[in-house]
mmCIF file of C-alpha atoms in Angstrom:
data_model
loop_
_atom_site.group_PDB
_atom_site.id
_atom_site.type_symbol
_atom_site.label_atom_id
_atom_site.label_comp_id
_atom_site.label_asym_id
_atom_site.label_seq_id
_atom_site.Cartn_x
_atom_site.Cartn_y
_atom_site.Cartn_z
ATOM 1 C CA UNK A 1 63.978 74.385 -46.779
ATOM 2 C CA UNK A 2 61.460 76.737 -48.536
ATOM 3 C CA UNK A 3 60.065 73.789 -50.346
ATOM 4 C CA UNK A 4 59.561 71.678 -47.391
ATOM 5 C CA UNK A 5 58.040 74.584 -45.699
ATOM 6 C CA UNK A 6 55.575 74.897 -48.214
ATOM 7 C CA UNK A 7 54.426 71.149 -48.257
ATOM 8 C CA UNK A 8 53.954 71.528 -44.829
ATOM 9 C CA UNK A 9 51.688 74.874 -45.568
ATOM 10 C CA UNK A 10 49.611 72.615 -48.408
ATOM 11 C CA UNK A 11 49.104 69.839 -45.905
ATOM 12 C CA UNK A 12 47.500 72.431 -43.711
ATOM 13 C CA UNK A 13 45.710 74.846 -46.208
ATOM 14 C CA UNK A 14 43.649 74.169 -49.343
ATOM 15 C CA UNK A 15 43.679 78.112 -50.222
ATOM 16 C CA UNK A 16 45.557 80.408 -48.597
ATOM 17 C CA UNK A 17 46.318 84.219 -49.733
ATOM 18 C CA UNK A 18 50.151 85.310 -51.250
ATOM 19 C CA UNK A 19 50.825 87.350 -48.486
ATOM 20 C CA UNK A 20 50.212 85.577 -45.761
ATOM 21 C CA UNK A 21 51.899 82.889 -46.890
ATOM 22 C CA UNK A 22 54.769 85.058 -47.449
ATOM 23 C CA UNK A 23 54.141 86.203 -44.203
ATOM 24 C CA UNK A 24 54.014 82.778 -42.502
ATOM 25 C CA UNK A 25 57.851 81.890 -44.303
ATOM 26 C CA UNK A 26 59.230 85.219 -44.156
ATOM 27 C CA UNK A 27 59.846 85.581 -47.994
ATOM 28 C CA UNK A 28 59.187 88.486 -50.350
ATOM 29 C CA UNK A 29 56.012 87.314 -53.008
ATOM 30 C CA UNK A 30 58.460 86.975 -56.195
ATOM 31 C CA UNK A 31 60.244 84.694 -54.204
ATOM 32 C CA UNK A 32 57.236 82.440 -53.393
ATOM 33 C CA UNK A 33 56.428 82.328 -56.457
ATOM 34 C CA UNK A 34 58.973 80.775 -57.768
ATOM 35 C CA UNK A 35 59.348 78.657 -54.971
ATOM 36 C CA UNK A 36 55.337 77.701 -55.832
ATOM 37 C CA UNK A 37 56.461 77.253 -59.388
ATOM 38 C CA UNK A 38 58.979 74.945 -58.780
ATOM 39 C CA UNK A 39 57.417 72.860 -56.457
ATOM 40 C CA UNK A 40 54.250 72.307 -59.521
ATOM 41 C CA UNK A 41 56.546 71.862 -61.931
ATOM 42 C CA UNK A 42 58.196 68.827 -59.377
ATOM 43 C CA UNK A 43 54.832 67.089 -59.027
ATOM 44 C CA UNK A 44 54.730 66.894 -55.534
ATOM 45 C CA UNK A 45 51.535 69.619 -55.355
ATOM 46 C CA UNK A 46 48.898 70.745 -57.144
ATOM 47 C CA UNK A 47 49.311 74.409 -57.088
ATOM 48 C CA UNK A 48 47.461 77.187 -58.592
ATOM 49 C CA UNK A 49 47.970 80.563 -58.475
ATOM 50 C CA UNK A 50 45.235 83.607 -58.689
ATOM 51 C CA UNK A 51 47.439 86.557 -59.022
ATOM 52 C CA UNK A 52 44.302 88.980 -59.749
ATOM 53 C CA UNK A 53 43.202 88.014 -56.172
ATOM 54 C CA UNK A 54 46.322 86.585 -54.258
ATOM 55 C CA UNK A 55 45.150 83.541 -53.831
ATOM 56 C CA UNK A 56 47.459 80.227 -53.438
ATOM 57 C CA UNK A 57 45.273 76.736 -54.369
ATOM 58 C CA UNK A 58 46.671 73.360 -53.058
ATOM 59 C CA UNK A 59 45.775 70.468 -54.069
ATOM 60 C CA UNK A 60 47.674 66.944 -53.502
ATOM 61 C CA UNK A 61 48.434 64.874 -56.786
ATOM 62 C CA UNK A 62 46.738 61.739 -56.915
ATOM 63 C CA UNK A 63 48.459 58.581 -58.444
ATOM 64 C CA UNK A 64 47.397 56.515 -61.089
ATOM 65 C CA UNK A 65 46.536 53.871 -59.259
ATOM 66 C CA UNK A 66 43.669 55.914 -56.898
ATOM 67 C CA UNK A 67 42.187 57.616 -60.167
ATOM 68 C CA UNK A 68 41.822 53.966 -61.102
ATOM 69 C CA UNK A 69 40.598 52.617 -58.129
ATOM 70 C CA UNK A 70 37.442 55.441 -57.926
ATOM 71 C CA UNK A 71 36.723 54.728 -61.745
ATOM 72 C CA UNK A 72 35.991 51.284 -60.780
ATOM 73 C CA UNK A 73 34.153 52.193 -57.665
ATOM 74 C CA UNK A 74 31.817 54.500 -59.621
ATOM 75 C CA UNK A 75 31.221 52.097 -62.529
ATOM 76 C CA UNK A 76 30.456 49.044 -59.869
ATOM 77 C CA UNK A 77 27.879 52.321 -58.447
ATOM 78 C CA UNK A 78 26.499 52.248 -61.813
ATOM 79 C CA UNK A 79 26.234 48.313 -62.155
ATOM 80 C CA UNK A 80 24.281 47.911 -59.266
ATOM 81 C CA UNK A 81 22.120 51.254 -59.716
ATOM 82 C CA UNK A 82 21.078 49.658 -62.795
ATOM 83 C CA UNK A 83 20.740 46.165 -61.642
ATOM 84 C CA UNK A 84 18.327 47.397 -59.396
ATOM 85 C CA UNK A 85 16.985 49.172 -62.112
ATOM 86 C CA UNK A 86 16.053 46.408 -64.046
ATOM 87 C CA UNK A 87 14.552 44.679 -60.938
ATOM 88 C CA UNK A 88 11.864 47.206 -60.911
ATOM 89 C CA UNK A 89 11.214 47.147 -63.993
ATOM 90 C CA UNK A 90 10.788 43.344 -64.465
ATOM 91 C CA UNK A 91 8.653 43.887 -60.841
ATOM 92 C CA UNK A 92 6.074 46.420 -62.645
ATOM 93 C CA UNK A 93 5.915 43.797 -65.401
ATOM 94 C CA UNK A 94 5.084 41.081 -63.174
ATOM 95 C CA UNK A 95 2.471 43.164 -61.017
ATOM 96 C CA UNK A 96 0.738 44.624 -64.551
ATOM 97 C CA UNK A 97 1.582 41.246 -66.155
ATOM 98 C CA UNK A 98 2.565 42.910 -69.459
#
């Protein structure tokens, strides 16, 4: 239940402080942290953990296949950013005829 409770809270939040989130499930801080702990070590979230300054970070785990996916979209960025590139260039060269 505590786990499912704090998906729901990392859906919602991308930072949120220790207390209130013990607040908000009704748990002493020890226990959310090892809640938080077990929960990273499961994969399901992203979670860091500022103790200095309370602060929880979520972030959702990406899969394979979407860290893929935006690799190719930024190198097919790059291809065309130089293709057009190139057609400048070879436009200078035709307008200095060099």
């Amino acid at each position: 239940v505590i786990e499912h409770n704090i998906r729901v809270i990392a859906k919602a939040y991308s930072r949120i402080n220790l207390s209130r989130l013990a607040n908000l499930l009704n748990l002493t801080i020890e226990t959310i942290e090892e809640s938080l702990s077990e929960i990273s070590q499961s994969g399901f979230v992203s979670i860091k953990i500022n103790r200095s300054e309370g602060i929880v970070s979520f972030e959702s785990t990406r899969s394979n296949e979407e860290i893929l996916s935006d690799y190719g979209s930024d190198v097919a960025k790059l291809l065309h950013l130089m293709e057009s590139t190139c057609h400048l260039i070879r436009r200078e060269n035709m307008v200095h005829k060099i």
